[in-house]
Amino acid sequence: DRGPNTKGMLDWLINLKKERDNAKAETVFVAGNHDFAFAAYLGNHCIPTDRIDQTVDMDSATNEGKWGGGYLTAKIEGGMHYQGRRWGGSNTYNARETFKSYGAKFGYMDDKAREGLLPRVPQSHRDFLRSLEWVHDCKVAFKPYRLLAVHAGLNNEGKLEPQLKALKKRDIFADALLSQKGRFYAFSERDKVSGMHPELKDKAYLVSGHHGYREVTADGLRIICDKSGGIPSQPLEAVILPSGKFISDAPQPRLSREPSLTPRTTLATTTMMTPPPNNPEHKADPQLRHLQFDS
């Protein structure tokens, strides 16, 4: 919901996975707070979780009950996860762009808006959202031989194993994952998840996005790769391991001042990870931090 074509982007990702599956290459998609919230808005059956209990009312189970507004209040059979209600009932998420991409009319607190969107979202998109992992924990062929990818990070103040167990089960009710009812450390938190979890120090790569800046610890193992912060004018990046190269879609500077008759081409550029030496607690460039969204 940060760009103008959510529908097209989901189509592209789904096709990418098909192409890579055909090439015997593994592709894994990890859920973030925006993906989860959109899925929850579509319905409980779209939430990427292995724990949906039809006897549990999702409203009472995920809403603190202390908020006076900022979320969709329409009555929904079975309830709606609080993050879904925020997605469709506040400007925290840019749901308007998503509605527009599906050709549906949007309005905050508009009960009929959801009715107009649901039939326009194809089953393939619902299945994709439902399939998202919450954490990817895998062995790699280079030191320290383990890599974890999770959207925002792991709660540095909580025990590691209960978090990983619940994340792998995609358990929406696990206390180990909740910073408050209906809000997950791994999806939505900031400071408590931005560092390397102490139980993983020197033992694994921990890679995240979410935060709206790029940051790498001195040992190169804790990586936050989200320089764009979802802002279209900022560069989209990826990191290649173990080389530590960042791939960016930032525009290339012109080699000449001569006027060009052809449109500017955006090319991939690469930079190496260059964290400050001997400073694992390095903080991000404040010029980048201000670009992040509180979502």
Tab-separated table of C-alpha atoms in Angstrom:
chain	number	residue	atom	x	y	z
A	1	ASP	CA	0.000	0.000	0.000
A	2	ARG	CA	2.980	2.334	-0.407
A	3	GLY	CA	2.967	2.390	-4.184
A	4	PRO	CA	0.418	2.974	-6.939
A	5	ASN	CA	0.020	-0.637	-8.093
A	6	THR	CA	-0.446	-3.170	-5.310
A	7	LYS	CA	-2.395	-5.460	-7.616
A	8	GLY	CA	0.301	-5.449	-10.282
A	9	MET	CA	3.036	-5.932	-7.712
A	10	LEU	CA	1.341	-9.021	-6.258
A	11	ASP	CA	0.878	-10.445	-9.756
A	12	TRP	CA	4.579	-9.872	-10.409
A	13	LEU	CA	5.686	-11.593	-7.184
A	14	ILE	CA	3.407	-14.576	-7.799
A	15	ASN	CA	4.766	-14.962	-11.341
A	16	LEU	CA	8.329	-14.539	-10.103
A	17	LYS	CA	7.914	-17.470	-7.746
A	18	LYS	CA	6.469	-19.615	-10.536
A	19	GLU	CA	9.423	-18.800	-12.787
A	20	ARG	CA	11.941	-19.557	-10.068
A	21	ASP	CA	10.154	-22.747	-9.041
A	22	ASN	CA	10.416	-23.908	-12.659
A	23	ALA	CA	14.134	-23.132	-12.522
A	24	LYS	CA	14.490	-25.242	-9.336
A	25	ALA	CA	15.347	-22.105	-7.358
A	26	GLU	CA	13.936	-21.405	-3.907
A	27	THR	CA	12.024	-18.190	-3.296
A	28	VAL	CA	10.620	-17.302	0.122
A	29	PHE	CA	8.312	-14.400	0.939
A	30	VAL	CA	8.213	-13.099	4.520
A	31	ALA	CA	5.224	-11.188	5.888
A	32	GLY	CA	5.422	-7.660	7.208
A	33	ASN	CA	2.928	-5.455	9.011
A	34	HIS	CA	1.428	-3.988	5.825
A	35	ASP	CA	0.949	-7.415	4.229
A	36	PHE	CA	-0.560	-8.833	7.407
A	37	ALA	CA	-2.914	-5.880	7.831
A	38	PHE	CA	-4.163	-6.061	4.229
A	39	ALA	CA	-4.748	-9.805	4.599
A	40	ALA	CA	-6.639	-9.275	7.863
A	41	TYR	CA	-8.834	-6.662	6.187
A	42	LEU	CA	-9.748	-9.139	3.447
A	43	GLY	CA	-10.865	-11.660	6.053
A	44	ASN	CA	-9.667	-14.049	8.727
A	45	HIS	CA	-9.234	-16.800	6.125
A	46	CYS	CA	-6.564	-14.680	4.348
A	47	ILE	CA	-4.379	-14.056	7.405
A	48	PRO	CA	-0.984	-15.791	7.121
A	49	THR	CA	-1.397	-17.932	10.226
A	50	ASP	CA	-1.639	-21.579	11.200
A	51	ARG	CA	-3.839	-20.757	14.148
A	52	ILE	CA	-7.329	-19.596	13.314
A	53	ASP	CA	-9.982	-20.679	15.768
A	54	GLN	CA	-13.466	-20.105	14.374
A	55	THR	CA	-14.844	-20.003	17.930
A	56	VAL	CA	-12.664	-16.995	18.822
A	57	ASP	CA	-13.993	-13.517	18.096
A	58	MET	CA	-11.075	-11.761	16.422
A	59	ASP	CA	-12.107	-8.332	17.704
A	60	SER	CA	-12.037	-9.198	21.390
A	61	ALA	CA	-8.924	-11.352	20.916
A	62	THR	CA	-6.795	-8.696	19.191
A	63	ASN	CA	-8.122	-5.271	20.230
A	64	GLU	CA	-6.989	-3.723	23.507
A	65	GLY	CA	-10.314	-1.932	23.699
A	66	LYS	CA	-8.703	1.291	24.841
A	67	TRP	CA	-8.554	3.089	21.505
A	68	GLY	CA	-11.267	5.605	20.772
A	69	GLY	CA	-10.766	5.700	17.019
A	70	GLY	CA	-8.341	5.164	14.176
A	71	TYR	CA	-9.782	1.863	13.048
A	72	LEU	CA	-12.725	0.481	11.090
A	73	THR	CA	-15.754	0.014	13.349
A	74	ALA	CA	-18.084	-1.860	10.983
A	75	LYS	CA	-19.543	-5.075	12.370
A	76	ILE	CA	-17.901	-8.082	10.679
A	77	GLU	CA	-19.013	-11.656	11.231
A	78	GLY	CA	-16.310	-13.425	13.242
A	79	GLY	CA	-14.626	-10.104	13.915
A	80	MET	CA	-11.545	-8.633	12.259
A	81	HIS	CA	-7.974	-8.580	13.518
A	82	TYR	CA	-7.147	-5.149	14.895
A	83	GLN	CA	-4.417	-4.580	12.285
A	84	GLY	CA	-6.982	-5.143	9.539
A	85	ARG	CA	-9.290	-2.591	11.132
A	86	ARG	CA	-6.412	-0.097	11.280
A	87	TRP	CA	-5.570	-0.769	7.630
A	88	GLY	CA	-9.067	0.093	6.473
A	89	GLY	CA	-9.901	2.747	9.027
A	90	SER	CA	-6.914	5.059	9.464
A	91	ASN	CA	-4.247	6.832	7.449
A	92	THR	CA	-1.484	4.780	9.092
A	93	TYR	CA	-1.562	2.625	5.998
A	94	ASN	CA	-2.100	4.033	2.522
A	95	ALA	CA	-5.027	1.731	1.755
A	96	ARG	CA	-6.453	4.198	-0.747
A	97	GLU	CA	-3.713	3.294	-3.248
A	98	THR	CA	-4.446	-0.409	-2.876
A	99	PHE	CA	-8.161	0.099	-3.477
A	100	LYS	CA	-7.374	2.203	-6.526
A	101	SER	CA	-5.108	-0.496	-7.992
A	102	TYR	CA	-7.998	-2.985	-7.844
A	103	GLY	CA	-10.421	-0.471	-9.333
A	104	ALA	CA	-12.401	-0.111	-6.085
A	105	LYS	CA	-13.644	3.035	-4.366
A	106	PHE	CA	-12.112	3.789	-0.962
A	107	GLY	CA	-13.410	5.648	2.056
A	108	TYR	CA	-12.238	5.587	5.660
A	109	MET	CA	-14.900	4.124	7.943
A	110	ASP	CA	-16.963	3.281	4.865
A	111	ASP	CA	-18.702	-0.069	5.427
A	112	LYS	CA	-19.477	-0.423	1.726
A	113	ALA	CA	-15.862	0.177	0.643
A	114	ARG	CA	-14.799	-3.277	1.811
A	115	GLU	CA	-17.773	-4.864	0.032
A	116	GLY	CA	-16.596	-3.214	-3.180
A	117	LEU	CA	-13.000	-4.410	-2.805
A	118	LEU	CA	-13.458	-8.061	-1.825
A	119	PRO	CA	-14.784	-9.414	-5.152
A	120	ARG	CA	-11.990	-7.625	-7.031
A	121	VAL	CA	-9.126	-9.367	-5.179
A	122	PRO	CA	-8.351	-12.621	-7.029
A	123	GLN	CA	-7.970	-15.893	-5.168
A	124	SER	CA	-4.309	-16.052	-6.191
A	125	HIS	CA	-3.633	-12.868	-4.204
A	126	ARG	CA	-5.473	-14.209	-1.161
A	127	ASP	CA	-3.528	-17.465	-1.373
A	128	PHE	CA	-0.252	-15.571	-1.681
A	129	LEU	CA	-0.940	-13.496	1.431
A	130	ARG	CA	-2.072	-16.603	3.301
A	131	SER	CA	1.192	-18.389	2.415
A	132	LEU	CA	3.616	-15.766	3.753
A	133	GLU	CA	6.139	-16.955	6.335
A	134	TRP	CA	6.750	-14.952	9.499
A	135	VAL	CA	10.417	-15.882	9.720
A	136	HIS	CA	12.796	-17.703	7.420
A	137	ASP	CA	15.462	-19.603	9.354
A	138	CYS	CA	17.885	-21.510	7.153
A	139	LYS	CA	21.388	-22.916	6.903
A	140	VAL	CA	23.815	-21.186	4.553
A	141	ALA	CA	27.115	-22.341	3.094
A	142	PHE	CA	29.140	-19.481	4.570
A	143	LYS	CA	30.003	-18.416	8.112
A	144	PRO	CA	28.319	-18.342	10.554
A	145	TYR	CA	26.249	-20.893	8.541
A	146	ARG	CA	22.802	-19.659	9.592
A	147	LEU	CA	20.527	-16.888	8.334
A	148	LEU	CA	17.255	-15.566	9.698
A	149	ALA	CA	15.021	-13.144	7.821
A	150	VAL	CA	12.193	-11.454	9.718
A	151	HIS	CA	10.380	-8.260	8.776
A	152	ALA	CA	11.263	-5.903	11.650
A	153	GLY	CA	13.428	-8.075	13.890
A	154	LEU	CA	13.290	-10.086	17.100
A	155	ASN	CA	12.453	-8.749	20.535
A	156	ASN	CA	15.903	-8.293	22.068
A	157	GLU	CA	14.451	-8.426	25.580
A	158	GLY	CA	12.657	-11.753	25.124
A	159	LYS	CA	13.962	-15.318	24.981
A	160	LEU	CA	14.901	-16.424	21.477
A	161	GLU	CA	13.408	-19.916	21.227
A	162	PRO	CA	9.828	-19.047	22.266
A	163	GLN	CA	9.838	-16.302	19.620
A	164	LEU	CA	11.194	-18.526	16.850
A	165	LYS	CA	8.835	-21.354	17.733
A	166	ALA	CA	5.810	-19.048	17.593
A	167	LEU	CA	7.006	-17.283	14.435
A	168	LYS	CA	7.464	-20.588	12.622
A	169	LYS	CA	3.973	-21.642	13.715
A	170	ARG	CA	2.646	-18.212	12.667
A	171	ASP	CA	0.810	-18.049	15.979
A	172	ILE	CA	-1.229	-14.833	16.187
A	173	PHE	CA	-1.984	-15.356	19.879
A	174	ALA	CA	1.503	-16.257	21.212
A	175	ASP	CA	2.477	-14.014	24.118
A	176	ALA	CA	6.140	-14.223	23.088
A	177	LEU	CA	5.339	-12.283	19.906
A	178	LEU	CA	3.014	-9.581	21.214
A	179	SER	CA	4.141	-6.120	22.291
A	180	GLN	CA	0.478	-5.503	23.075
A	181	LYS	CA	-2.730	-7.232	22.112
A	182	GLY	CA	-2.923	-7.386	18.321
A	183	ARG	CA	0.564	-5.917	17.687
A	184	PHE	CA	3.629	-8.025	16.916
A	185	TYR	CA	7.246	-7.236	17.753
A	186	ALA	CA	8.436	-8.957	14.576
A	187	PHE	CA	6.149	-6.890	12.328
A	188	SER	CA	5.712	-3.462	13.856
A	189	GLU	CA	8.194	-2.597	16.597
A	190	ARG	CA	11.241	-0.346	16.270
A	191	ASP	CA	13.943	0.055	18.927
A	192	LYS	CA	13.376	-3.243	20.737
A	193	VAL	CA	13.904	-5.232	17.547
A	194	SER	CA	16.447	-3.176	15.597
A	195	GLY	CA	19.540	-4.736	17.189
A	196	MET	CA	20.958	-8.247	17.018
A	197	HIS	CA	19.246	-10.628	19.419
A	198	PRO	CA	21.849	-11.416	22.118
A	199	GLU	CA	21.344	-15.172	21.753
A	200	LEU	CA	22.218	-14.948	18.049
A	201	LYS	CA	25.390	-12.894	18.435
A	202	ASP	CA	28.206	-14.385	16.317
A	203	LYS	CA	25.885	-17.285	15.437
A	204	ALA	CA	23.756	-16.070	12.531
A	205	TYR	CA	22.856	-13.355	10.072
A	206	LEU	CA	19.679	-11.517	11.061
A	207	VAL	CA	18.204	-9.585	8.122
A	208	SER	CA	15.195	-7.246	8.242
A	209	GLY	CA	13.472	-4.419	6.399
A	210	HIS	CA	10.687	-2.267	7.942
A	211	HIS	CA	12.718	0.525	9.557
A	212	GLY	CA	13.171	3.002	6.717
A	213	TYR	CA	16.975	3.048	6.637
A	214	ARG	CA	20.010	0.896	5.895
A	215	GLU	CA	22.122	-0.214	8.854
A	216	VAL	CA	24.775	-2.897	9.285
A	217	THR	CA	26.567	-3.825	12.494
A	218	ALA	CA	30.368	-3.872	12.592
A	219	ASP	CA	30.495	-7.657	12.294
A	220	GLY	CA	28.186	-7.518	9.272
A	221	LEU	CA	25.670	-9.961	10.778
A	222	ARG	CA	22.757	-7.683	11.727
A	223	ILE	CA	21.442	-6.090	8.553
A	224	ILE	CA	18.529	-3.694	8.144
A	225	CYS	CA	17.933	-3.212	4.427
A	226	ASP	CA	15.103	-0.731	3.925
A	227	LYS	CA	16.568	2.476	2.570
A	228	SER	CA	13.392	3.288	0.666
A	229	GLY	CA	11.093	3.077	3.681
A	230	GLY	CA	8.319	2.527	1.162
A	231	ILE	CA	8.784	6.008	-0.290
A	232	PRO	CA	8.732	5.887	-4.128
A	233	SER	CA	11.347	8.647	-4.430
A	234	GLN	CA	13.869	6.692	-2.337
A	235	PRO	CA	16.034	3.848	-3.729
A	236	LEU	CA	14.839	0.279	-3.445
A	237	GLU	CA	17.643	-1.999	-2.290
A	238	ALA	CA	18.567	-5.632	-1.763
A	239	VAL	CA	21.625	-7.203	-0.162
A	240	ILE	CA	23.623	-10.128	-1.536
A	241	LEU	CA	25.365	-12.444	0.912
A	242	PRO	CA	28.067	-13.266	1.757
A	243	SER	CA	29.647	-10.535	-0.412
A	244	GLY	CA	27.723	-7.817	1.410
A	245	LYS	CA	26.878	-5.989	-1.807
A	246	PHE	CA	23.803	-3.780	-1.842
A	247	ILE	CA	21.909	-3.614	-5.124
A	248	SER	CA	20.031	-0.356	-5.691
A	249	ASP	CA	17.685	1.007	-8.330
A	250	ALA	CA	19.015	4.526	-7.728
A	251	PRO	CA	19.314	6.543	-10.968
A	252	GLN	CA	22.800	6.750	-12.453
A	253	PRO	CA	24.327	10.233	-12.820
A	254	ARG	CA	24.768	11.373	-16.389
A	255	LEU	CA	28.278	11.155	-17.740
A	256	SER	CA	27.790	14.268	-19.842
A	257	ARG	CA	26.035	17.597	-19.511
A	258	GLU	CA	24.785	17.274	-23.081
A	259	PRO	CA	20.982	17.208	-23.286
A	260	SER	CA	19.523	13.793	-23.865
A	261	LEU	CA	16.689	13.041	-26.261
A	262	THR	CA	15.921	9.713	-24.609
A	263	PRO	CA	14.209	9.136	-21.263
A	264	ARG	CA	16.467	8.639	-18.269
A	265	THR	CA	17.116	4.978	-17.540
A	266	THR	CA	17.213	3.699	-13.977
A	267	LEU	CA	19.989	1.164	-13.539
A	268	ALA	CA	21.076	-1.108	-10.722
A	269	THR	CA	24.056	0.118	-8.723
A	270	THR	CA	26.091	-1.712	-6.120
A	271	THR	CA	27.757	-0.615	-2.915
A	272	MET	CA	29.580	-2.626	-0.301
A	273	MET	CA	28.520	-2.839	3.316
A	274	THR	CA	30.761	-0.380	5.150
A	275	PRO	CA	29.716	-0.360	8.814
A	276	PRO	CA	31.791	1.728	11.242
A	277	PRO	CA	34.600	-0.493	12.619
A	278	ASN	CA	34.345	-1.829	16.162
A	279	ASN	CA	30.985	-0.249	16.799
A	280	PRO	CA	28.235	-2.884	16.839
A	281	GLU	CA	25.795	-0.394	18.350
A	282	HIS	CA	26.094	1.948	15.387
A	283	LYS	CA	22.968	4.029	14.928
A	284	ALA	CA	21.503	4.820	11.546
A	285	ASP	CA	22.122	8.028	9.711
A	286	PRO	CA	19.565	10.495	11.143
A	287	GLN	CA	19.040	11.838	7.625
A	288	LEU	CA	17.588	8.442	6.752
A	289	ARG	CA	15.802	7.780	10.021
A	290	HIS	CA	13.430	10.702	9.536
A	291	LEU	CA	12.013	9.007	6.437
A	292	GLN	CA	10.509	6.106	8.362
A	293	PHE	CA	6.790	5.732	9.017
A	294	ASP	CA	5.322	4.828	12.390
A	295	SER	CA	3.164	1.909	11.411
